[in-house]
XYZ file of C-alpha atoms in Angstrom:
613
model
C -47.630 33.053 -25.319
C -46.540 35.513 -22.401
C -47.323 33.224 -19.789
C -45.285 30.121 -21.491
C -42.341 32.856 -22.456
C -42.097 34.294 -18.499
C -42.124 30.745 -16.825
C -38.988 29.846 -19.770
C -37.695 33.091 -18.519
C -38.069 32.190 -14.967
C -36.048 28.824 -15.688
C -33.617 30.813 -17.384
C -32.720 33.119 -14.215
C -32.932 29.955 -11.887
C -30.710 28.407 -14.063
C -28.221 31.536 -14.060
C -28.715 31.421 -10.141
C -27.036 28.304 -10.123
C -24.373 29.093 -12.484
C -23.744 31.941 -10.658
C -23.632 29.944 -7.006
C -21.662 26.767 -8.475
C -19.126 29.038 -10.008
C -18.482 31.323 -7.355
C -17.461 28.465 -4.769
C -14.076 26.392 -4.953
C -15.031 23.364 -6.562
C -13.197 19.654 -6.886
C -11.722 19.321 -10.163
C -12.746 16.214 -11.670
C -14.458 14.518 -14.352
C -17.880 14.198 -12.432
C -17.593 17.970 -11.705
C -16.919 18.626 -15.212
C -19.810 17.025 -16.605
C -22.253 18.243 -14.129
C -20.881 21.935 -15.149
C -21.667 20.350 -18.666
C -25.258 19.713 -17.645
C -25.753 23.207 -16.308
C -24.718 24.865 -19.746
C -27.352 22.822 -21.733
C -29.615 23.120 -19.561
C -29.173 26.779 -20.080
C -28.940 26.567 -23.760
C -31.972 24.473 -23.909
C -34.337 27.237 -22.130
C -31.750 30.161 -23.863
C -32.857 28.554 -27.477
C -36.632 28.055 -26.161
C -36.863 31.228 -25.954
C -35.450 32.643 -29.262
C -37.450 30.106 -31.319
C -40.528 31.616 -29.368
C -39.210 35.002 -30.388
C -38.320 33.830 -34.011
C -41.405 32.527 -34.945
C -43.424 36.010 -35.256
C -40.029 36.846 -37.545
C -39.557 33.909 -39.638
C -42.664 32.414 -42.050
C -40.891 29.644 -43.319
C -41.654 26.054 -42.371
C -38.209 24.541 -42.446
C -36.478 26.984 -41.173
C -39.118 26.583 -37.896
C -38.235 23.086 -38.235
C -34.587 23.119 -38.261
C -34.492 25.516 -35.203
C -37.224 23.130 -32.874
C -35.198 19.892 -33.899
C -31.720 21.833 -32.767
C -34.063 22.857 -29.734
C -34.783 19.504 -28.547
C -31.897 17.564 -29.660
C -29.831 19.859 -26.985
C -32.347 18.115 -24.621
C -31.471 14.809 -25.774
C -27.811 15.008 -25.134
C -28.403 16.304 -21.755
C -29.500 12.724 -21.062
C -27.038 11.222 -23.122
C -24.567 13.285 -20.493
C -26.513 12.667 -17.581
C -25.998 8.842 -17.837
C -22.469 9.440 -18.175
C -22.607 11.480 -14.846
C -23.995 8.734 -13.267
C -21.730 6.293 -14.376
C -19.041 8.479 -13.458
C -20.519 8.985 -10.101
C -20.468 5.939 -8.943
C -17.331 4.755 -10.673
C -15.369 2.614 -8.312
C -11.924 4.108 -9.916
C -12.186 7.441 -10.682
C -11.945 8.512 -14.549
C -9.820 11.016 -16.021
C -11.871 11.562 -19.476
C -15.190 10.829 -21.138
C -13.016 8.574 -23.265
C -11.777 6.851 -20.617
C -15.375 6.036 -19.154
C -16.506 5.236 -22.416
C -13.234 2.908 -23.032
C -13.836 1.007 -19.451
C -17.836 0.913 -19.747
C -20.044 -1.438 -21.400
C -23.106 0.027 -20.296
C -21.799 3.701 -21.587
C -21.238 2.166 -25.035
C -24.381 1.289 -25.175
C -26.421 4.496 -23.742
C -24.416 6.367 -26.207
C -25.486 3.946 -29.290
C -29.050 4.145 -27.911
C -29.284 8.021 -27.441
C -27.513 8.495 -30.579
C -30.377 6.658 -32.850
C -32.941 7.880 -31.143
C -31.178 11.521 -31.972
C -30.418 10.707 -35.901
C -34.018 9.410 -36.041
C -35.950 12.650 -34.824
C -33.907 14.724 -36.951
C -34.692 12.631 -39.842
C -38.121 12.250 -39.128
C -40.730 15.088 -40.051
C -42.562 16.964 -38.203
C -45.871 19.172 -38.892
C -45.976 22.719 -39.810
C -45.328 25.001 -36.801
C -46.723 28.297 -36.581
C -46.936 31.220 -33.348
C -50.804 30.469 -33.631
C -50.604 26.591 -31.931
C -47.254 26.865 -30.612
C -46.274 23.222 -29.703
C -43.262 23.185 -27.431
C -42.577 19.218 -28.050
C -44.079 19.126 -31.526
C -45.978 15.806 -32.728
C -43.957 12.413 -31.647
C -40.978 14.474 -30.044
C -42.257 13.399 -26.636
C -41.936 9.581 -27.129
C -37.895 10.236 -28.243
C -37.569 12.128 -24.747
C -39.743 9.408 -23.277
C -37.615 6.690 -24.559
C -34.667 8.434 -23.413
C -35.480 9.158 -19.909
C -36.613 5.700 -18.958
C -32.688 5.183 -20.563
C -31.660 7.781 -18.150
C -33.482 5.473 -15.334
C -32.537 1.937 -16.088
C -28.933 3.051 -15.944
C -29.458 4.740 -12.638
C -31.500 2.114 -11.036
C -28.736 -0.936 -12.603
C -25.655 1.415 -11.278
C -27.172 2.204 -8.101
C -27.869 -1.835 -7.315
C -24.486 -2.784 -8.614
C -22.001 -0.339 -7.928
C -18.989 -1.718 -5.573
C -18.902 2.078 -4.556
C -19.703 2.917 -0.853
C -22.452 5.412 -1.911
C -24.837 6.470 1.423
C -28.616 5.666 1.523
C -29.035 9.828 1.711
C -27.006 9.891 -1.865
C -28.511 7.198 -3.343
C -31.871 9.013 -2.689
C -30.744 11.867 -4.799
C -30.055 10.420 -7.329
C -33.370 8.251 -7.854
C -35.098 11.750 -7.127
C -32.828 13.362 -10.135
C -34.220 11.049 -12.885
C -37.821 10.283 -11.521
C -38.664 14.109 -11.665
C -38.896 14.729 -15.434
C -41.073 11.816 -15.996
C -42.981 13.456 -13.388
C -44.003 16.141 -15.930
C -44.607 14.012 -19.039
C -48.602 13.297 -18.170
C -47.722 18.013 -18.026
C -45.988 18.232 -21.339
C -48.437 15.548 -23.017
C -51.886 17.306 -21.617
C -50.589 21.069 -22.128
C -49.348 20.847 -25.181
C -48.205 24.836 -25.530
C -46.483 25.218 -21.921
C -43.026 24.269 -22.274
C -42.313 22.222 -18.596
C -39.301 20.550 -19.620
C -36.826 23.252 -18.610
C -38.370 23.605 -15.212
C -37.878 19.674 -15.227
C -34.044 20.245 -15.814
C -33.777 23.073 -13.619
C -35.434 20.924 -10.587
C -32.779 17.830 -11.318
C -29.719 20.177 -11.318
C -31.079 21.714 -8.253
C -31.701 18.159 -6.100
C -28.026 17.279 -7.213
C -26.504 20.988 -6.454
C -27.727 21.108 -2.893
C -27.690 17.483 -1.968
C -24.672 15.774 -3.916
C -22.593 18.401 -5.837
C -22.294 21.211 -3.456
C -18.748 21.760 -2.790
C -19.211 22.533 0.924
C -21.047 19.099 1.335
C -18.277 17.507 0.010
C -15.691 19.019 2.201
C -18.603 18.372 4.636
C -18.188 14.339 3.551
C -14.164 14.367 3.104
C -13.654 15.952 6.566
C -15.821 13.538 8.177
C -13.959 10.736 6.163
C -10.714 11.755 7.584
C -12.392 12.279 11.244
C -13.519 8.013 11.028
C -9.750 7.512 9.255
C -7.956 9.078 11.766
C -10.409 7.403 14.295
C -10.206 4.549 13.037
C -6.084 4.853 12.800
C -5.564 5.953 16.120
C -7.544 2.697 17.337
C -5.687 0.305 15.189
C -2.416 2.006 16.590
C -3.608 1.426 20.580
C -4.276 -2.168 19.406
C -1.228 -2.544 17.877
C 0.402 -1.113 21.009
C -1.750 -3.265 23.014
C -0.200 -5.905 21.272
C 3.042 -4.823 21.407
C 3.188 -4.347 24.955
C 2.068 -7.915 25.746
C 4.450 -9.600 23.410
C 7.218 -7.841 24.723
C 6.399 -8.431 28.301
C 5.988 -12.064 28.220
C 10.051 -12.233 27.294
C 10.977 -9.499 29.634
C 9.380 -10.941 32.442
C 10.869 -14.205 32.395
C 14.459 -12.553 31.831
C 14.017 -10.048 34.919
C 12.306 -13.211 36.952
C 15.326 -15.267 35.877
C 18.192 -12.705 36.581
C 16.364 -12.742 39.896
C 16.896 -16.306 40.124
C 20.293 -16.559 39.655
C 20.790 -13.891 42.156
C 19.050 -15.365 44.974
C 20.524 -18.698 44.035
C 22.136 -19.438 47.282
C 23.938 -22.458 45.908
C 25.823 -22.184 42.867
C 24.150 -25.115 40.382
C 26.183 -25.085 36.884
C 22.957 -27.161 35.191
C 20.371 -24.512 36.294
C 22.174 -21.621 35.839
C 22.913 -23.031 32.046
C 19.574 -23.848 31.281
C 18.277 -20.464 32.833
C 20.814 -18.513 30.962
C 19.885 -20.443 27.679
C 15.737 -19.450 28.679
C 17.309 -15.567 28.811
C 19.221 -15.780 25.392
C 15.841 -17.233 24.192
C 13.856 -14.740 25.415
C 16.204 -11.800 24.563
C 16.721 -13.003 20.927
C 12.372 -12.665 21.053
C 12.121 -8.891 22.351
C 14.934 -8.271 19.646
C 12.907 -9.877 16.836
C 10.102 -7.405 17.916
C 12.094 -4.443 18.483
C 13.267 -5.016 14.748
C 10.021 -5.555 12.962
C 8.707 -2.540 14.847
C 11.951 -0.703 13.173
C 11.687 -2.154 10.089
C 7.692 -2.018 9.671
C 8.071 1.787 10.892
C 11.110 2.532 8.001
C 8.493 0.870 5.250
C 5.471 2.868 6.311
C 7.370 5.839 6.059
C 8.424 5.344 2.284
C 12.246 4.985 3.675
C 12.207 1.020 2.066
C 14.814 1.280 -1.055
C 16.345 -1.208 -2.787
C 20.368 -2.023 -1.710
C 21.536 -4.464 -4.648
C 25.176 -6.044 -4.599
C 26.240 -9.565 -5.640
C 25.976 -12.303 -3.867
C 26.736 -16.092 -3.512
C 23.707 -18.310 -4.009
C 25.070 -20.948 -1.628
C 25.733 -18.336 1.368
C 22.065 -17.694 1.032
C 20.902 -21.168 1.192
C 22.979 -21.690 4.133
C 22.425 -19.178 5.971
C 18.501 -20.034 5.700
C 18.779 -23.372 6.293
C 20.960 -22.742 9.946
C 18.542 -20.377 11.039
C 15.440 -23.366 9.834
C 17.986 -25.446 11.827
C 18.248 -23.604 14.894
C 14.850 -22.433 15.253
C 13.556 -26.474 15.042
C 15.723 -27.014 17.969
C 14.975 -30.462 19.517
C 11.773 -30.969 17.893
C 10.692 -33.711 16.198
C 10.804 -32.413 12.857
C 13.020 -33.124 10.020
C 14.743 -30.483 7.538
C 14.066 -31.279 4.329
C 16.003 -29.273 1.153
C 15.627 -29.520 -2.077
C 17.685 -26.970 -4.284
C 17.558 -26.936 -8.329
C 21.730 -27.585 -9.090
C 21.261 -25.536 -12.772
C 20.463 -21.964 -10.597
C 23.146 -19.794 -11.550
C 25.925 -19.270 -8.583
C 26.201 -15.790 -8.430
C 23.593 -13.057 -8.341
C 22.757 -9.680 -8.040
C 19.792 -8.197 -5.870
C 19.188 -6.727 -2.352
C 20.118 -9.811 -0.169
C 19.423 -8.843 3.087
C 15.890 -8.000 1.984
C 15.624 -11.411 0.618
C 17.258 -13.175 3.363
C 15.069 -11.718 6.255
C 11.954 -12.450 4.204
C 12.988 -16.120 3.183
C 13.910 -16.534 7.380
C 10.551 -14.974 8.300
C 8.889 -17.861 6.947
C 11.422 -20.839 8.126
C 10.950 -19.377 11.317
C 7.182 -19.224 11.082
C 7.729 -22.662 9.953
C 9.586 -23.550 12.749
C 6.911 -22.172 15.512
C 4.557 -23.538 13.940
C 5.339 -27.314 13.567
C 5.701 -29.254 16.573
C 6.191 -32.938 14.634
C 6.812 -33.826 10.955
C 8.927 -31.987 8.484
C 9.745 -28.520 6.724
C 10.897 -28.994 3.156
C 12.539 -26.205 1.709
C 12.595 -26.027 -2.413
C 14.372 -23.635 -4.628
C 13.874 -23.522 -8.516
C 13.965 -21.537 -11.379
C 13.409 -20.247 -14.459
C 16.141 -18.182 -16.861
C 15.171 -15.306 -18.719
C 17.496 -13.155 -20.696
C 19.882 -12.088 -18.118
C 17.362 -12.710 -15.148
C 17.093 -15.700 -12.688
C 13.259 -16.247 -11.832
C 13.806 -17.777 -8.387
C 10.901 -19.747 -6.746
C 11.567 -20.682 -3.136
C 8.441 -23.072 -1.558
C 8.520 -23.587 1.858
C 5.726 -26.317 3.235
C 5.324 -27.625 6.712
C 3.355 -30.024 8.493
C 2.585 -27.192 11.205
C -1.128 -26.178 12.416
C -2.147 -24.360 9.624
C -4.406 -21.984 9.344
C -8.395 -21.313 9.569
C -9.822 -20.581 5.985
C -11.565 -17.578 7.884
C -8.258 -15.953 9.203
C -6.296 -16.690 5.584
C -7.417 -13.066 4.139
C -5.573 -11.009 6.604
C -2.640 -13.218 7.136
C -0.029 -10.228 5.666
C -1.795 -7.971 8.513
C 0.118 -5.940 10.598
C -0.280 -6.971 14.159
C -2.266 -9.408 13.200
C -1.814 -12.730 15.187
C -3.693 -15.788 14.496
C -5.757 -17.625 16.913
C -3.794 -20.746 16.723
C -0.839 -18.258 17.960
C -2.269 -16.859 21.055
C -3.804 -20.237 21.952
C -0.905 -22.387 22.001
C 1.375 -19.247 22.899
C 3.512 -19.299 20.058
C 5.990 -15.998 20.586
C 5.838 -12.843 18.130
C 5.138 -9.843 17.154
C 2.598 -10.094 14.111
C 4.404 -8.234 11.928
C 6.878 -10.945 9.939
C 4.493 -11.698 7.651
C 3.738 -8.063 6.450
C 7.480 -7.238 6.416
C 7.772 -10.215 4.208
C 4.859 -9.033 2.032
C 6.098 -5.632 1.765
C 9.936 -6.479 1.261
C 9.166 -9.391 -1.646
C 6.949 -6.707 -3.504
C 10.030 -4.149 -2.997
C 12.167 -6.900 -5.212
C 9.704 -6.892 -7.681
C 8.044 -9.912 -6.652
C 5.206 -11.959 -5.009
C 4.061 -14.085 -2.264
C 1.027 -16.193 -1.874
C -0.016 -19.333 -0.158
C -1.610 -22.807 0.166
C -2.953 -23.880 3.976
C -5.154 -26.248 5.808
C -5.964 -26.070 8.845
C -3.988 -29.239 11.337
C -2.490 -30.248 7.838
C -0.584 -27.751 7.018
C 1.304 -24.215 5.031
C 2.999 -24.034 2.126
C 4.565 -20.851 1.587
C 5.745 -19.553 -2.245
C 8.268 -16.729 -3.243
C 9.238 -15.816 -6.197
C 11.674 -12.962 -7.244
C 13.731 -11.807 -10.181
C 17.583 -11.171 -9.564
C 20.315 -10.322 -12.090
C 22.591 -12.704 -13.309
C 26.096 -12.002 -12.039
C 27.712 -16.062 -12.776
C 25.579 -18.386 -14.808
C 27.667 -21.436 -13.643
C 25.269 -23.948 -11.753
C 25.298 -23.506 -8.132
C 25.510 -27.493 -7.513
C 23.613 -29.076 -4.278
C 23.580 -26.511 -1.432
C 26.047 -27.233 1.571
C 25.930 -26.299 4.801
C 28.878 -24.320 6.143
C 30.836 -26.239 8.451
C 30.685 -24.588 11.781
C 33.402 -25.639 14.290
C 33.747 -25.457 18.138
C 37.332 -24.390 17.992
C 37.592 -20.358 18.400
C 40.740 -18.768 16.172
C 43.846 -18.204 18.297
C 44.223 -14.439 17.550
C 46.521 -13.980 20.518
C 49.374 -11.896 17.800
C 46.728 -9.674 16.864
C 45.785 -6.054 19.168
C 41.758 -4.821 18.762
C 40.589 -1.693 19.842
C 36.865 -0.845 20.916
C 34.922 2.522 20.970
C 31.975 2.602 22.875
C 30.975 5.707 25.141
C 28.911 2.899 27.206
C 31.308 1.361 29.523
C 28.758 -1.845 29.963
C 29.036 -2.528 26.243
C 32.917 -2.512 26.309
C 32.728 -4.665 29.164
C 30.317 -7.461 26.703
C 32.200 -6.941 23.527
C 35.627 -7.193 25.582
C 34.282 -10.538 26.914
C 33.374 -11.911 23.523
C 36.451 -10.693 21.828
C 39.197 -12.291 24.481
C 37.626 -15.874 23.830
C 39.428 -15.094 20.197
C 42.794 -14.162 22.549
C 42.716 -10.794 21.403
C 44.279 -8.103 22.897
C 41.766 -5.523 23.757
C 42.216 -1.957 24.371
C 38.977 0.853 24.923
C 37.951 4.103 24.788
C 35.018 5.761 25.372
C 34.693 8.574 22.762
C 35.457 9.004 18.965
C 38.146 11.974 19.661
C 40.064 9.408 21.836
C 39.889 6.937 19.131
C 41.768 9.429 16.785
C 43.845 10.413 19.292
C 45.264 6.799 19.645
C 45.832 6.482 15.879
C 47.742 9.870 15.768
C 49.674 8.652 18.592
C 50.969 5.777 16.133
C 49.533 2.729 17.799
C 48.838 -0.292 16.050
C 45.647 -1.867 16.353
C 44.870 -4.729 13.938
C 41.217 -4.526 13.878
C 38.719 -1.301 15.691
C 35.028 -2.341 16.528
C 33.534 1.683 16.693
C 30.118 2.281 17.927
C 27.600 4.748 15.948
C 25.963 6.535 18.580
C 28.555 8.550 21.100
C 28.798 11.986 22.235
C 30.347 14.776 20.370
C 31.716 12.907 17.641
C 29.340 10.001 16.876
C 30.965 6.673 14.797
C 30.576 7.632 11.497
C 32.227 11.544 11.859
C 35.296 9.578 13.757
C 35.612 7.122 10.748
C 35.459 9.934 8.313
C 37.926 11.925 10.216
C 40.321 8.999 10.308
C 40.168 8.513 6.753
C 41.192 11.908 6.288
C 44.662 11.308 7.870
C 47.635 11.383 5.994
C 50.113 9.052 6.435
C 48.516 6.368 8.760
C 47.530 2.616 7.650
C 44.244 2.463 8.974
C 42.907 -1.175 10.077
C 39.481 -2.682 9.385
C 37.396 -0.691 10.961
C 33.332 -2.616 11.806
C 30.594 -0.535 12.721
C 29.061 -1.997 15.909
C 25.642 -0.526 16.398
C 22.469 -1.214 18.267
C 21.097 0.324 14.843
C 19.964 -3.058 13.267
C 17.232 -1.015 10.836
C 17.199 -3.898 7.750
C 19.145 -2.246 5.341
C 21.590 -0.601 7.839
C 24.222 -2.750 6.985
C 24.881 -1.300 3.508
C 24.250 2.093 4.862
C 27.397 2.029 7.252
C 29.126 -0.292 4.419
C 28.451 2.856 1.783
C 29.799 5.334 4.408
C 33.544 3.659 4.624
C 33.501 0.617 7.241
C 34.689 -2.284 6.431
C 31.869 -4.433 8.226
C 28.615 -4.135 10.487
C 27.976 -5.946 13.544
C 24.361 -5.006 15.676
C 24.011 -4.893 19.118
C 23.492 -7.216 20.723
C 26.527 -9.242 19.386
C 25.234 -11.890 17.396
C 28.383 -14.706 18.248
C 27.852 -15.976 14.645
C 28.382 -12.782 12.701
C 31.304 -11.714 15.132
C 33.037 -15.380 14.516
C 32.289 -14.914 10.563
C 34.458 -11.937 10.422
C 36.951 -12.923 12.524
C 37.445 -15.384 10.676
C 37.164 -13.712 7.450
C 39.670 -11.276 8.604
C 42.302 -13.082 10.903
C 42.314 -16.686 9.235
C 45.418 -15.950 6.731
């Protein structure tokens, strides 16, 4: 009995070694860790309690008190497989798990180890077993071996089913491991069955926590693994950032070019041609409205990746909306030969309550898309809905009769940067990045976006969101906003600009004196207050953000602070044109928001909305 007592003994310090090691070093808290720490401590109470039932057979003559302490003995040894299959469950668990329960919960195959284990358990301990006696020690008495055999090839039809199934991304070198962990104690069995009184089965243990110690659970190996993770993310970040850059670059090129080769033009022109310079200037507008759209999904993508995307809810008029979406569908078709289609459920309530510019820029995203896309045929626009409680379920479907798109390209559509072949073929202008601004902004509302496309037949986009109801009465058929030629005669009316860039002044000036304004500028915010200490009347002040010294939004705050003086309406003008900006300068005091560059359709809209009394 010495020589099976020293090579339990043996296991026992190995098994302390380990403890000791494991312990020692800063280990990842987690449910896997926990249960291999589990596995460790019966593994030492297995050889702990070998031992004293050595030890307490010389002490004890009494059959079923022998008894009761080898069935305790071994069925420590049975849950150690019962919580080695749930380590390897957990192991290669796609989602990580927070409890036992939890993997049990989630895991059919866990349910049933445990039901397995646990009647294989209730029948050895019901079961009886021979007399045992110091004289022919038997360390696995009678038919205790076929219960550990039974659950160790348990123990290995898990591993083997996980391993082959798992949707983990689990290396060839771990995967190794872990077949090694539950071939090597059936490795010993032919050991334990033809030497009878040498107890192998702790070394067995010992060996299985040792090949997952070095090779999986060692906490420097997984640092090892998550540095080198990081190393390929930030790799594989930094090249996704020089493509998008790349692509960037070339997109905005392509408008810049033809704008500086156009300005060149006109220069050189050495006869002054009204029809060329008209269409050349229209090309430039064209081209500058594109490098805009790009510089603003760059802004806006940047803003979302950043966490900055919140929510800026107000009320707003269904119709507005729907017009405003429909001129843009309008303007983007241009001459084509393809016909605007709307179709608009009259019961939607007329008043709402949600973040419309989010909603707007997403719904015009698509149109646009739409628009680019579709050289011939139609765009039809749809809007239901559904009611509930004090909600209005909105469903917008937008379907054209564009190119489409290639059933192999459809899974990374929402991309960032990601432009389609059909794009870059037939040169279709953009940015890649409308499409994952929509994505991001819909899910921001609380909603969804998905899709329906065949290639050369065509897209059919659908939205759906959930806004407050602010006026249940039916918003009727949508209508267009009449837009007229005439400019309002303003000429009673005095408008004062603040812009520390005297090129800017000179533009807005321009734009303002086709109203008949009256236009005075300065170039800095202290002038601004200066002027409106002075006691002139201005009837309207467009203020820049961005000056020297005392930037828009300190000057607007200063004049509000002034006692005595009737302050006009006061817009923000701002190359600033972040989505969401306008409710940022809106919540800081101004009256209204314009972006640089002057969009002549916002400017006439509050004009008009100001001056037409």
């Amino acid at each position: 009995m010495t020589f099976e007592l020293i090579l339990t003994e043996g296991t026992v310090a190995f098994i302390l070694l380990l403890l000791m090691i494991y312990f020692k070093k800063q280990t990842f808290k987690n449910l896997k860790t926990f249960m291999f720490k589990l596995l460790l401590l019966l593994s030492l109470s297995f050889s702990t309690f070998e031992i004293i039932s050595i030890l307490l057979l010389d002490v004890i003559d009494s059959n079923l008190i022998n008894t009761i302490i080898f069935k305790f003995h071994f069925v420590i040894c049975l849950m150690f497989n019962l919580i080695f299959c749930y380590y390897i469950l957990c192991a290669l668990s796609v989602e990580e798990k927070k409890s036992i329960k939890e993997l049990f919960v989630g895991n059919l195959i866990s349910k049933i180890v445990s039901a397995l284990i646990l009647i294989i358990t209730i029948a050895y301990i019901i079961l009886p077993i021979d007399n045992i006696d110091s004289e022919a020690l038997n360390f696995i008495p009678n038919y205790s071996i076929y219960f550990y055999i039974a659950c160790l090839l348990i123990v290995f039809i898990v591993t083997i089913i996980t391993l082959s199934t798992t949707k983990k991304n689990i290396s060839k070198y771990k995967k190794k491991y872990y077949i090694y962990a539950v071939i090597i104690p059936l490795v010993f069995i032919p050991l334990q069955i033809i030497f009878t009184q040498v107890s192998f089965l702790p070394f067995a243990l010992i060996l299985q926590l040792y090949d997952l110690y070095f090779f999986i659970e060692n906490p420097d190996l997984e640092i090892l693994e998550e540095i080198t993770t990081a190393q390929g993310d930030i790799e594989q970040s930094n090249q996704t950032k020089t493509d998008f850059l790349s692509n960037m670059t070339s997109e905005i090129k392509v408008p810049m070019n033809l704008i500086v080769s156009l300005c060149d033009e006109l220069k050189s022109m050495p006869v002054f041609n009204e029809k060329l310079v008209r269409e050349d200037i229209s090309q430039i507008y064209t081209s500058g409205n594109s490098l805009l759209d790009i510089v603003n999904n760059i802004l806006d993508i940047s803003k979302i990746e950043t966490g900055k995307g919140t929510l800026q809810e107000r009320d707003y008029k269904v119709n507005n909306l729907l017009t405003d979406v429909i001129n843009i569908a309008k303007s983007k078709i241009g001459a084509k030969q393809v016909k605007l289609m709307v179709n608009v459920d009259q019961n939607i309530s007329s008043v709402l309550n949600g973040d419309y510019s989010k909603l707007y820029q997403a719904l015009t995203n698509i149109v646009t898309n739409a628009a680019k896309f579709t050289d011939v045929g139609k765009i039809t626009f749809t809007l239901t809905s559904t009611k509930a409680s004090n909600v209005e379920n909105l469903l917008f479907k937008i379907s054209d009769t564009g190119s489409g798109i290639k059933e192999e390209e459809q899974a990374m559509l929402f991309q960032k940067g990601v432009r389609l072949a059909n794009a870059k073929q037939n040169e279709v202008e953009g940015s890649g990045l409308g499409l994952a601004i929509t994505k991001e902004y819909i899910e921001l509302l609380g909603g969804k976006i998905w899709f329906d496309s065949q290639y050369r037949v065509g897209t059919t986009f659908y939205i759906e969101v959930p806004q407050k109801i602010v006026d249940a009465t039916p918003v009727g058929v949508a209508k267009e906003k009449k837009q007229s030629t005439e400019k309002l005669d303003c000429s009673k009316y005095t408008v004062l600009i603040v812009d520390d860039n005297n090129l800017n002044i000179k533009v807005a000036k321009r734009l303002l004196e086709t109203y008949k304004f009256k236009v005075e500028s300065v170039t800095s915010g202290k002038d601004c207050v200066y002027k409106i200490k002075e006691g002139t009347h201005y009837d309207a002040i467009f203020m820049d953000h961005m000056m020297p010294e005392m930037d828009g939004i300190e000057t607007l705050h200063v004049l509000k602070k002034l006692n005595g003086y009737e302050l006009p309406p006061i817009i923000a003008l701002t190359a600033n044109a972040v989505a969401g900006m306008r409710e940022m300068y809106l919540s800081e005091g101004f009256d209204e928001y314009l972006s640089k560059p002057i969009n002549t359709t916002d400017l006439d809209r509050i004009i008009n909305e100001l001056f037409d009394k």
